[in-house]
Coordinates of C-alpha atoms in Angstrom, one line a residue:
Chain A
X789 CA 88.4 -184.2 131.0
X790 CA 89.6 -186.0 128.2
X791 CA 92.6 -184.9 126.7
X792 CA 93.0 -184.8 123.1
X793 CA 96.6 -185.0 121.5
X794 CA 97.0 -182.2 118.4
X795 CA 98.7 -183.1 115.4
X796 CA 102.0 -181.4 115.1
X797 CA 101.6 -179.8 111.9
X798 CA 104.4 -177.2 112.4
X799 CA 106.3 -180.0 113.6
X800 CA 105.6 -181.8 110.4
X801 CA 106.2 -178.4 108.3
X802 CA 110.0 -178.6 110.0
X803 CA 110.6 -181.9 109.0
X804 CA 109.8 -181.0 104.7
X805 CA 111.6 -178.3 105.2
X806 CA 114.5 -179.6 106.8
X807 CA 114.8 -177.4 109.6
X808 CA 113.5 -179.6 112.5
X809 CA 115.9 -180.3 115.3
X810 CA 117.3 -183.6 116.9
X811 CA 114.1 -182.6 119.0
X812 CA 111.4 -182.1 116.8
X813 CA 112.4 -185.2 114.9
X814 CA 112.2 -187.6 118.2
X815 CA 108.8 -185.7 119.2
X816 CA 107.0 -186.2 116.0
X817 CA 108.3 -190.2 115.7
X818 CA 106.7 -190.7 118.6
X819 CA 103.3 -189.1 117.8
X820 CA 103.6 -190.9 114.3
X821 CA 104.0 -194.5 116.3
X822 CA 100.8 -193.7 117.6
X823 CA 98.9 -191.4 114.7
X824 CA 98.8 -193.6 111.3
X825 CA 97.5 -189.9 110.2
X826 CA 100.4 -188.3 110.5
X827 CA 102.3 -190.8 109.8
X828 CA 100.4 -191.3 106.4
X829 CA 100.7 -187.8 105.3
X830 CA 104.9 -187.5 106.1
X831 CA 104.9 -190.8 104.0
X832 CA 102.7 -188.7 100.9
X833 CA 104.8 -185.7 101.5
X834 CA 107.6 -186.2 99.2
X835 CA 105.6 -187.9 96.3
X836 CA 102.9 -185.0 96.5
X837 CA 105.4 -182.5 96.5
X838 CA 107.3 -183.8 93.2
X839 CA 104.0 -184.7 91.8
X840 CA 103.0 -181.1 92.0
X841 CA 106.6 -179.8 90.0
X842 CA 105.6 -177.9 87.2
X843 CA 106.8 -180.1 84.1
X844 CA 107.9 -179.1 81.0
X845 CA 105.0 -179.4 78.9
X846 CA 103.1 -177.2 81.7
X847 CA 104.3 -173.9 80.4
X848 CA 102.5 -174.8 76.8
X849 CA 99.5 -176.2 78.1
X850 CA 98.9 -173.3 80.8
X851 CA 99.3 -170.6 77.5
X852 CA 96.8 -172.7 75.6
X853 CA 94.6 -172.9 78.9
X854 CA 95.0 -168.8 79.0
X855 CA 94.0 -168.7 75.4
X856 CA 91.2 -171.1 75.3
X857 CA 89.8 -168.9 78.3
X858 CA 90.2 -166.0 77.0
X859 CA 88.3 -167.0 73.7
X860 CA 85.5 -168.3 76.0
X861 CA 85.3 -165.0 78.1
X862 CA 85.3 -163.3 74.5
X863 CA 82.2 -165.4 73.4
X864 CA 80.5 -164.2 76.8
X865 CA 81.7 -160.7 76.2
X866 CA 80.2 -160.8 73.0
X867 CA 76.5 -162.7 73.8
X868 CA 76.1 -159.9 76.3
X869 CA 76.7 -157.5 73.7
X870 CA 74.4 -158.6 71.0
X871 CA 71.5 -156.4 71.9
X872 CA 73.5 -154.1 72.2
X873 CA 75.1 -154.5 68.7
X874 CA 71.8 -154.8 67.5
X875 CA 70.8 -151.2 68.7
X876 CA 73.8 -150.3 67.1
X877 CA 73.3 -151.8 63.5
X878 CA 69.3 -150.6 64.0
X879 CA 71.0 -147.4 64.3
X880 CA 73.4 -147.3 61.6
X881 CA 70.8 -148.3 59.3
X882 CA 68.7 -145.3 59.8
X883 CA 71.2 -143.3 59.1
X884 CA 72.1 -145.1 56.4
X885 CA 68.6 -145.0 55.0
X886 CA 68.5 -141.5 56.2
X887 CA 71.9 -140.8 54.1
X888 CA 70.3 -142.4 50.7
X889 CA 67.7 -140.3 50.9
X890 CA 69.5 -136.8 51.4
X891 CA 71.4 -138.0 48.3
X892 CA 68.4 -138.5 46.2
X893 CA 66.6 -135.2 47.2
X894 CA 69.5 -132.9 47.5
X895 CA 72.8 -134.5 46.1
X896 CA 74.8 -135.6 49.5
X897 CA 77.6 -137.5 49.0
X898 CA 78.4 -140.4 51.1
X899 CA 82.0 -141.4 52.4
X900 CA 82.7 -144.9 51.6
X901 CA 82.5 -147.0 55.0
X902 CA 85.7 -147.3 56.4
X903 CA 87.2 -150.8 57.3
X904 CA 87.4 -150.2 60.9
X905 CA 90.8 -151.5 62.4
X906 CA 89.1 -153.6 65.4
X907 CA 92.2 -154.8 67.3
X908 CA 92.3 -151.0 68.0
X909 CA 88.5 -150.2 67.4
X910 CA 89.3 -147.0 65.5
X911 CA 87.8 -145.9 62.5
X912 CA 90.7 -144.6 59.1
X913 CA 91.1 -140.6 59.3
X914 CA 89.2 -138.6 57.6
X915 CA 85.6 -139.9 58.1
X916 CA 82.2 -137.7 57.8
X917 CA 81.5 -137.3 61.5
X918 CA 78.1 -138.9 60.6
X919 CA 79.4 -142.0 58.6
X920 CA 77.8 -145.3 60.7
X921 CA 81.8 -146.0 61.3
X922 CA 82.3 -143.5 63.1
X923 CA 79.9 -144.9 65.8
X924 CA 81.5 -145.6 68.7
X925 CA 82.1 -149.5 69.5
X926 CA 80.8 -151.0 72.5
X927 CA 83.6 -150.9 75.0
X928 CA 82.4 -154.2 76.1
X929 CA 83.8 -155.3 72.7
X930 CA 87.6 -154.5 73.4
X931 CA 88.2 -158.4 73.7
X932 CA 90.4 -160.9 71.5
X933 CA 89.1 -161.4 68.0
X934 CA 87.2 -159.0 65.7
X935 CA 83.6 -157.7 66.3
X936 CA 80.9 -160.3 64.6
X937 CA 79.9 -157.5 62.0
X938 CA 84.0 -157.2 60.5
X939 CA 84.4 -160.8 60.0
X940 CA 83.1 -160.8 56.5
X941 CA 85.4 -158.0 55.5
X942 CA 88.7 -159.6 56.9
X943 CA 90.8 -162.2 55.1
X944 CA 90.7 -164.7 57.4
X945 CA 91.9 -168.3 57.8
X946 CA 89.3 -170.8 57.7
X947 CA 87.3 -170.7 61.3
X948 CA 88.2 -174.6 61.7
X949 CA 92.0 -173.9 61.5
X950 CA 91.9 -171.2 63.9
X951 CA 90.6 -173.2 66.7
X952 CA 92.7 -175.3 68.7
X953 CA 92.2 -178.7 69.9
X954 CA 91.5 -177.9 73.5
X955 CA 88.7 -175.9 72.9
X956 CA 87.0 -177.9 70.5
X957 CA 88.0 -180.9 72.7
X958 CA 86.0 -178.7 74.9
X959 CA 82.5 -178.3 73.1
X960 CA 82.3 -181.2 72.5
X961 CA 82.6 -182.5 76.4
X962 CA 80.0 -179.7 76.8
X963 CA 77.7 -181.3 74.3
X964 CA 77.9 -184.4 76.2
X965 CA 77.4 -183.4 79.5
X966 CA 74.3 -181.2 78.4
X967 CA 72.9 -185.0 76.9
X968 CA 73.6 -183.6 73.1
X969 CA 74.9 -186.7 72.0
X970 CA 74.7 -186.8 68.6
X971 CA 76.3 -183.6 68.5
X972 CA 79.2 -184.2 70.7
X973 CA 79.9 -187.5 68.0
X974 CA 80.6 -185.2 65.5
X975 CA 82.4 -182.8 67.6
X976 CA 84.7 -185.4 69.2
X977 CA 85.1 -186.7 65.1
X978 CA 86.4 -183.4 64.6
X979 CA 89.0 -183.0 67.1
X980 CA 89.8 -186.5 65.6
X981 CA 90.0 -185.4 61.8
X982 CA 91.3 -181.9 62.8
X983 CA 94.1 -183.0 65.4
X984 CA 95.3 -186.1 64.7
X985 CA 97.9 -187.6 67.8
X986 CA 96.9 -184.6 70.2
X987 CA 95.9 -185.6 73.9
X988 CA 92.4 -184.3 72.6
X989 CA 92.0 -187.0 70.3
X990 CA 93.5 -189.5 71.9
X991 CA 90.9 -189.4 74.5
X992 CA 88.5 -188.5 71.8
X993 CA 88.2 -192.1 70.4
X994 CA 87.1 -193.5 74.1
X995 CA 84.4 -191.1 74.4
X996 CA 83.5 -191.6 71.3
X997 CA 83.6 -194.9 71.5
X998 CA 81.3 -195.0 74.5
X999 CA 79.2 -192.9 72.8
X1000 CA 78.5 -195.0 70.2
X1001 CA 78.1 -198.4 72.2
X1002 CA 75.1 -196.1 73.7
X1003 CA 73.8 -195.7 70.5
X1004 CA 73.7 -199.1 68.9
X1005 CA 77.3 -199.2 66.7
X1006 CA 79.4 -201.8 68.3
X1007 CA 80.9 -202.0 64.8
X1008 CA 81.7 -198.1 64.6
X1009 CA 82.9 -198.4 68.2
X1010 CA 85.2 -200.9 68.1
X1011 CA 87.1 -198.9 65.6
X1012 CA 87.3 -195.8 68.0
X1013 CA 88.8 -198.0 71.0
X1014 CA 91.0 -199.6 69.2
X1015 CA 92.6 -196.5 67.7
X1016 CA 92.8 -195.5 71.9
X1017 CA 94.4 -198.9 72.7
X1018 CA 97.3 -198.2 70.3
X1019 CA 98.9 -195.7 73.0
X1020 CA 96.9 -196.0 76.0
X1021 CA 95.7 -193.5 78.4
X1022 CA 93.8 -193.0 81.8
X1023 CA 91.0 -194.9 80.8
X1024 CA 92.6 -198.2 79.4
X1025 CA 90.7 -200.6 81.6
X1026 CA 87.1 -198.8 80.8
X1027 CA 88.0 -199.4 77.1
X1028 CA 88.9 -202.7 76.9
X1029 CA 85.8 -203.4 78.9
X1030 CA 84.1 -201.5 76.2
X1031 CA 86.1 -203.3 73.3
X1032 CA 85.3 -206.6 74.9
X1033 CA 81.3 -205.7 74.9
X1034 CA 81.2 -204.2 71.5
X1035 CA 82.6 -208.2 70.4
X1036 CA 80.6 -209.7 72.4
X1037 CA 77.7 -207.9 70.5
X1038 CA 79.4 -208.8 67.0
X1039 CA 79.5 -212.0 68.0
X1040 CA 83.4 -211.8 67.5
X1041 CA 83.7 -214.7 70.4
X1042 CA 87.4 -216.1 70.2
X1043 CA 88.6 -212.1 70.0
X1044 CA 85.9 -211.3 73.1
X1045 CA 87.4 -214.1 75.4
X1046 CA 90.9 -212.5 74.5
X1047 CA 89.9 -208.9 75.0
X1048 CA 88.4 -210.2 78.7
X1049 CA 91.7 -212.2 79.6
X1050 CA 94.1 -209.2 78.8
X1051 CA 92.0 -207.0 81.4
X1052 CA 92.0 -209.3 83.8
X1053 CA 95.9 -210.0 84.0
X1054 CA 96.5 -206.2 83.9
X1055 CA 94.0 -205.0 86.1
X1056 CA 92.5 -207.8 88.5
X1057 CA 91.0 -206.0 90.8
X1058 CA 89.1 -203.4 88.4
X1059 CA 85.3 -202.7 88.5
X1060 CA 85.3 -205.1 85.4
X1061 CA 86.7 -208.1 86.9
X1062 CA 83.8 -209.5 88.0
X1063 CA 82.0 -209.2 84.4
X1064 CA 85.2 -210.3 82.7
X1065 CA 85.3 -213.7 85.0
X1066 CA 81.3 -214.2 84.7
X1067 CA 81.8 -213.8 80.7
X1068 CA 85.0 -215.9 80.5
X1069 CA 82.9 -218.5 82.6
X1070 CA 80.0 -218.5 79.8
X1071 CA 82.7 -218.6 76.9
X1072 CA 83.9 -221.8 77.9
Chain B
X1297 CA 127.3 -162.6 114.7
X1298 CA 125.1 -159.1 114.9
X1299 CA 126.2 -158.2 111.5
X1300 CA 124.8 -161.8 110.2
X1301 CA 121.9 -161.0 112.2
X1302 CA 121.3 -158.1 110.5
X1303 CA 122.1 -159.7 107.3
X1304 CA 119.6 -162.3 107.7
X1305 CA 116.8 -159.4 108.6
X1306 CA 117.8 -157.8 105.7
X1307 CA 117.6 -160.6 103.3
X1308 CA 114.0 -161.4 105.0
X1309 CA 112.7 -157.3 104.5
X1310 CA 114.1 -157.8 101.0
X1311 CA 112.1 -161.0 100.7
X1312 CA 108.9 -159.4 102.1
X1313 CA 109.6 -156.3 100.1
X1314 CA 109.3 -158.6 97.0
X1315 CA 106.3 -160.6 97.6
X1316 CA 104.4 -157.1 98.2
X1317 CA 105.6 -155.7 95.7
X1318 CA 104.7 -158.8 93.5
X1319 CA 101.6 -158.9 95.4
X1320 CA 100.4 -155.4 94.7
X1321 CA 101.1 -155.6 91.0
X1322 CA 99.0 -158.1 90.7
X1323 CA 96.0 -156.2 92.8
X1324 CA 97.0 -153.4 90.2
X1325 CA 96.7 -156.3 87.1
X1326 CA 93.1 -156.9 89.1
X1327 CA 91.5 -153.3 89.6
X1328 CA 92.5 -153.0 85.6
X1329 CA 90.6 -156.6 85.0
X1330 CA 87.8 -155.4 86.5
X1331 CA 87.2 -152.7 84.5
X1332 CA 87.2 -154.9 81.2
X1333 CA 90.8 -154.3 80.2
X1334 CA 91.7 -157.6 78.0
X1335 CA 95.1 -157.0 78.4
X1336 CA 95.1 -156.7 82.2
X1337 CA 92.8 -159.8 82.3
X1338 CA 95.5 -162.1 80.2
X1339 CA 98.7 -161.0 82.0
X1340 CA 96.1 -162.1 85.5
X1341 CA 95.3 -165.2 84.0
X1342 CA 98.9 -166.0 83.0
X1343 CA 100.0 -165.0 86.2
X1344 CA 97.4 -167.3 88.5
X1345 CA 97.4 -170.2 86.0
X1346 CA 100.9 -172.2 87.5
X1347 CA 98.7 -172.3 90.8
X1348 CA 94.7 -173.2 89.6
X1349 CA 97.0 -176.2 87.6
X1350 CA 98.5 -177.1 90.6
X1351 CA 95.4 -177.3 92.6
X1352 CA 93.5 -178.9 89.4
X1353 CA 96.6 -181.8 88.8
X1354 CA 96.5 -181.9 92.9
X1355 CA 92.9 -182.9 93.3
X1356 CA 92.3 -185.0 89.8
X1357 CA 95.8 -186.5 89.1
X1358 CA 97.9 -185.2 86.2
X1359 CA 96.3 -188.1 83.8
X1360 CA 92.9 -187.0 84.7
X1361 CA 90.6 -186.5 81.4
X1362 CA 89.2 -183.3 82.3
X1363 CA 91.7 -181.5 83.9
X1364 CA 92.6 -179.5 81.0
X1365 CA 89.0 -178.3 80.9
X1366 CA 89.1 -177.7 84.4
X1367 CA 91.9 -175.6 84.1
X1368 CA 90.2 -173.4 81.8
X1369 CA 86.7 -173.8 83.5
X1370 CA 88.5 -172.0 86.8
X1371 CA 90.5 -169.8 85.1
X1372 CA 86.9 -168.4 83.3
X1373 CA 85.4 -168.7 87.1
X1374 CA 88.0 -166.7 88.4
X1375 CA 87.6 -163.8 85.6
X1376 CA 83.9 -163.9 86.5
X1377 CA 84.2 -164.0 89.7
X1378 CA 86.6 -160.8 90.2
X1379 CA 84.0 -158.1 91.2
X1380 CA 83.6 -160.3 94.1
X1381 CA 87.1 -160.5 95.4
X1382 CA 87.4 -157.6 98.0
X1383 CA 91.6 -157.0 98.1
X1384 CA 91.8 -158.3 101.4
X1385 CA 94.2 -161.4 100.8
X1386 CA 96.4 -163.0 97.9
X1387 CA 94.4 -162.8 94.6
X1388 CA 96.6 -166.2 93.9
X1389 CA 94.7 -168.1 97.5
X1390 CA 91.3 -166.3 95.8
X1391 CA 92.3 -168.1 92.9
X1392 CA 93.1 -171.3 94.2
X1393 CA 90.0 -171.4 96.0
X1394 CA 87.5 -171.4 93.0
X1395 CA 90.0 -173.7 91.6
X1396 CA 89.2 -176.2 94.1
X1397 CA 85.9 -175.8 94.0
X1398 CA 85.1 -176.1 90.3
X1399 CA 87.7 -179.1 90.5
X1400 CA 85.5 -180.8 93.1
X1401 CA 82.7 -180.3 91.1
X1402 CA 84.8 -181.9 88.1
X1403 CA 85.7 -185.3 90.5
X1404 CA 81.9 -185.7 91.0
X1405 CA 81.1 -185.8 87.5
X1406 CA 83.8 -187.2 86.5
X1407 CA 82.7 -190.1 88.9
X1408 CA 78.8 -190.1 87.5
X1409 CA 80.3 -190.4 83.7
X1410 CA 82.5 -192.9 84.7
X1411 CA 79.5 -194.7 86.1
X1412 CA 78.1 -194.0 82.8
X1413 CA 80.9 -196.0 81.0
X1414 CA 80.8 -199.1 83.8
X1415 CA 79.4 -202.1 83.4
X1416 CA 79.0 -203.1 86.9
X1417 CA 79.8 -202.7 90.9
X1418 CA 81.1 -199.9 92.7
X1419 CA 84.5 -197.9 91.6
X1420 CA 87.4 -199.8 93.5
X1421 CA 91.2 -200.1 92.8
X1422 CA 92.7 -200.3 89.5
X1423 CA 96.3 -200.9 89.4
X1424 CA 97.8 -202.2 86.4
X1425 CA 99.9 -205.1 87.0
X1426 CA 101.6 -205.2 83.6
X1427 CA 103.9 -202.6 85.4
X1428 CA 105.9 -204.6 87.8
X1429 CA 107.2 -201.9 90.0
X1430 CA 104.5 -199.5 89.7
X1431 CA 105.9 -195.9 89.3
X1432 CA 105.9 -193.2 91.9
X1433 CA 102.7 -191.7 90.3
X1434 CA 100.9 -195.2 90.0
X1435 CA 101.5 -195.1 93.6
X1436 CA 100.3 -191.8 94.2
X1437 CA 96.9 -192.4 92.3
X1438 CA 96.3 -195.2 94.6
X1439 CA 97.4 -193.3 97.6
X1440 CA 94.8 -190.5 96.6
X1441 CA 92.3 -193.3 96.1
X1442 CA 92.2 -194.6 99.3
X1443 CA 92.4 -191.6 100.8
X1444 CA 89.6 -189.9 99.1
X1445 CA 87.2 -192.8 100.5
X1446 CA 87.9 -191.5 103.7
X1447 CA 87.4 -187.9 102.7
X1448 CA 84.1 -188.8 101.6
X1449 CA 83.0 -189.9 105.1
X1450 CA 84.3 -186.6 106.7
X1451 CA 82.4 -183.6 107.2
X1452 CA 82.8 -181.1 104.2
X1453 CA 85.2 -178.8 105.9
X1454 CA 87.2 -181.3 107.4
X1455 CA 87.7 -183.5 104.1
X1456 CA 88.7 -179.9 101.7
X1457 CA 91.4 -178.9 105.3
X1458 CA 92.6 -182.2 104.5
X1459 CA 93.0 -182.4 100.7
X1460 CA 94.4 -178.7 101.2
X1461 CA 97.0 -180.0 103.5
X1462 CA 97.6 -183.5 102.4
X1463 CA 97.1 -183.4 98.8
X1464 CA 97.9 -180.2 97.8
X1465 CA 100.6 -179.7 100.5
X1466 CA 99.6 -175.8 101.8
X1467 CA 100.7 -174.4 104.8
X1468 CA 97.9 -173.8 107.6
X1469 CA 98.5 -169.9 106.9
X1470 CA 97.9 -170.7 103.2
X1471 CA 94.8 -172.6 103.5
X1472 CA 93.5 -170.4 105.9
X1473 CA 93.8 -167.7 103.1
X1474 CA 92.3 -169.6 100.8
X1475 CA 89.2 -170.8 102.6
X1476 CA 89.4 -167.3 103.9
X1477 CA 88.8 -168.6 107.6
X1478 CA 91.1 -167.6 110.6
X1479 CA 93.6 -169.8 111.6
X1480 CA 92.8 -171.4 114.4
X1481 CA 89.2 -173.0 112.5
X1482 CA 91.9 -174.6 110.1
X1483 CA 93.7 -176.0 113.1
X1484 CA 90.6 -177.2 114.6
X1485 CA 89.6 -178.6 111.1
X1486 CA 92.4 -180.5 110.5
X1487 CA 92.9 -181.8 113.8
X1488 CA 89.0 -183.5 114.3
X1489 CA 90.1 -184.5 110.5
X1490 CA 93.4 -186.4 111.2
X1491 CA 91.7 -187.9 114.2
X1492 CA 88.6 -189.1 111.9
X1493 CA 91.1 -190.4 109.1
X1494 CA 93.4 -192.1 112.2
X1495 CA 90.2 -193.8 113.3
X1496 CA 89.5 -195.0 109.7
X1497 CA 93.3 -196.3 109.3
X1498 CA 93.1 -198.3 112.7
X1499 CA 89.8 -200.3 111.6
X1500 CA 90.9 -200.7 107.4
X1501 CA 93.5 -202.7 106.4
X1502 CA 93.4 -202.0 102.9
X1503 CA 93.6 -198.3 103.7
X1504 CA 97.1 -199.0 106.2
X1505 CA 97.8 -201.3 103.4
X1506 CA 98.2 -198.3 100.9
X1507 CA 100.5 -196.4 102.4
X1508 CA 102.9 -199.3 103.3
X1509 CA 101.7 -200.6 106.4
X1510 CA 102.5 -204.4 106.3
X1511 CA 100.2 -204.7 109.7

């Protein structure tokens, strides 16, 4: 029978935690002289561990990823409510109607409709027991925000203003994943025009960017990865790959050959190496 | 010695005390979620959110261009997905769970749009030499690289024990919580995984090569 070694993971548990014995610290070098495994993973330990410290900025992002989610589950909250919303207002308009009606034949007066006070969804004191606010709201509608039908009554900020950079960041990713192109240009635009030196629209003028290389704007597109170049990011090497194209389809040859020599002495061994040396080859 | 015994139980019952009691007001937060109470739902959400970031930053890398979304997108998963928890564990593992999963997703379409962008070959290593001594997260990024090629060879349970374990750095309790298997099929899962990922490291060179074998 063969016999298979384990892997001493409560050995390695121990050794993080710095509890392992004289013992435990001999038995698990010699199982790490044979397993590169092990040996491997107590080598990623420590970097994994302080690469998963919350940092500073995590306590902001993590309220603005709370926020953005609760918006969203609002918006589902609200789609699932429509028909019932719609029963409502059907309702209310009957009665309405109704109430017009009574007043013409037989002199009824009608209450004037209450604002209703929707971050509590009550109706003001004192309403006719048949006044359409005093229909009860959908309980389904107790979420962040007002109900669609009190929008037009409430001073609000612009709608633009009172969305935040991650969630329009957000649409417009959606746009492009669902193949809307056209409309996630102008969403990632906005994040651009509306949040100018956020992490959204930083990384708004690479996808952009690609974006419009799809499309047939090399000129338009060159614009959008230089603005990323100027600090950077995750995708550096994919966008000067997509700079050097968008020359190459200008016909910009001296600043092509440039763009193709910079990615090659920072990232050699990149997808786009072999492009940038069969281009290079061509330019000269 | 007896009295620093019972010391040291104490301070372990006060311990445990506190993670139940920690533990059942955030079941309590839950029921109240559940029923549609917006309030309930945020103080959830801001309670879970430290570890679905963890897990998100833990698979994709903190650079990652989605991870913000992914964030959110688990955070709305795990609202939706409350009627189905059943109380029987921590609500933060039940967390962590769709977390990882709607983070895997992420990584694979991450990869096709990044396919999208490329103009040729397969996705390979891209270290920027323009840093000289490439930081500890540089490092990292490649480490999780050439480890995720292996991952990809393994069996699907094996490869998420391992990221679990290895990447995300949870105990075998932990991850048996949050794949909400016994303990012993996380064992079993992790060993046949480190023996698979051994095998890989013996034959690759450029895998040993990552994680500072000069051999």
């Amino acid at each position: 029978m063969i016999q298979v070694e384990s892997h001493p993971e409560e050995l390695l548990d121990r050794i993080a935690s710095h509890t392992a014995s004289a013992d435990d610290l001999r038995q698990f070098e010699e199982h790490a002289s044979r397993c590169q495994a092990c040996a491997a993973h107590r080598t990623l330990r420590p970097t994994v561990r302080s690469a998963l410290e919350p940092s500073l900025e995590d306590k902001m992002r993590n309220e603005r990823a709370v926020a953005v989610a609760m918006s969203g589950l609002g918006a589902r909250v609200r789609r699932r409510s429509t028909s019932r919303s719609v029963w409502l207002l059907a309702a209310a308009a009957v009665l309405v109607t109704g109430l017009a009606g009574a007043r013409y034949f037989g002199r009824l007066r009608t209450a004037p409709v209450p604002v209703t006070d929707s971050s509590t969804a009550t109706t003001t004191a004192g309403q006719p027991a048949n006044s359409p606010a005093a229909l009860p709201e959908s309980p389904t509608e107790a979420v962040d925000g007002p109900p669609v039908q009190d929008k037009a009554k409430r001073a609000l900020p612009s709608p633009e203003a009172r969305e935040t950079a991650s969630q329009v960041f957000a649409e417009a990713n959606e746009l492009r994943r669902t193949g809307k192109d056209s409309q996630a240009m102008v969403t990632y635009r906005k994040v651009e025009r509306l949040f100018p030196g956020s992490p959204e629209a930083e990384q708004s003028y690479a996808t952009l960017g690609s974006l419009m290389m799809e499309h047939g704007s090399p000129q338009e597109a060159l614009g959008q990865f230089d603005h990323y170049l100027v600090h950077g990011g995750p995708l550096l090497v994919d966008v000067l790959a997509g700079k050097a194209t968008a020359l190459q389809r200008l016909g910009r040859t001296a600043e092509e050959r440039r763009t193709w020599e910079t990615l090659l002495e920072r990232f050699p061994k990149s997808v786009h190496a072999a492009r940038a040396k069969t281009r290079l080859a061509e330019l000269h | 010695m007896i009295a620093q015994v019972r010391t040291l139980e104490n301070g372990l019952v006060a311990e445990q005390s506190a993670d139940q009691n920690a533990s059942s007001e955030l079941s309590a937060l839950a029921h109240r979620a559940r029923e549609g109470d917006t309030d309930a739902t945020r103080s959830l959400l801001r309670e879970i959110v430290p570890a679905v970031r963890r897990t998100c930053k833990g698979v994709l890398g903190a650079g990652h261009a989605d991870l913000e979304d992914t964030i959110q997108e688990s955070l709305v998963a795990f609202v939706q997905a409350l009627p189905s928890y059943r109380f029987d564990g921590d609500i933060t593992h039940y967390a962590v769970r769709i977390a990882f999963r709607a983070t895997l997703y992420t990584k694979k379409r991450s990869i096709r749009w990044r396919d999208r962008f490329r103009l040729t070959g397969t996705i390979e290593e891209t270290t920027d030499l323009a840093s000289s001594s490439p930081s500890d997260e540089v490092v990292l990024a490649q480490r999780r690289k050439a480890l995720e090629r292996v991952l990809a060879k393994l069996p699907r349970e094996q490869a998420e024990a391992l990221t679990l374990r290895i990447m995300l750095d949870f105990s075998m309790n932990e991850i048996a919580s949050i794949c909400d298997v016994p303990l012993n099929t996380v064992k079993t899962r992790l060993r046949l995984g480190k023996d698979a990922l051994r095998r890989h490291m013996e034959r690759d060179v450029v895998l040993r090569a990552a994680f500072g074998d000069k051999t």
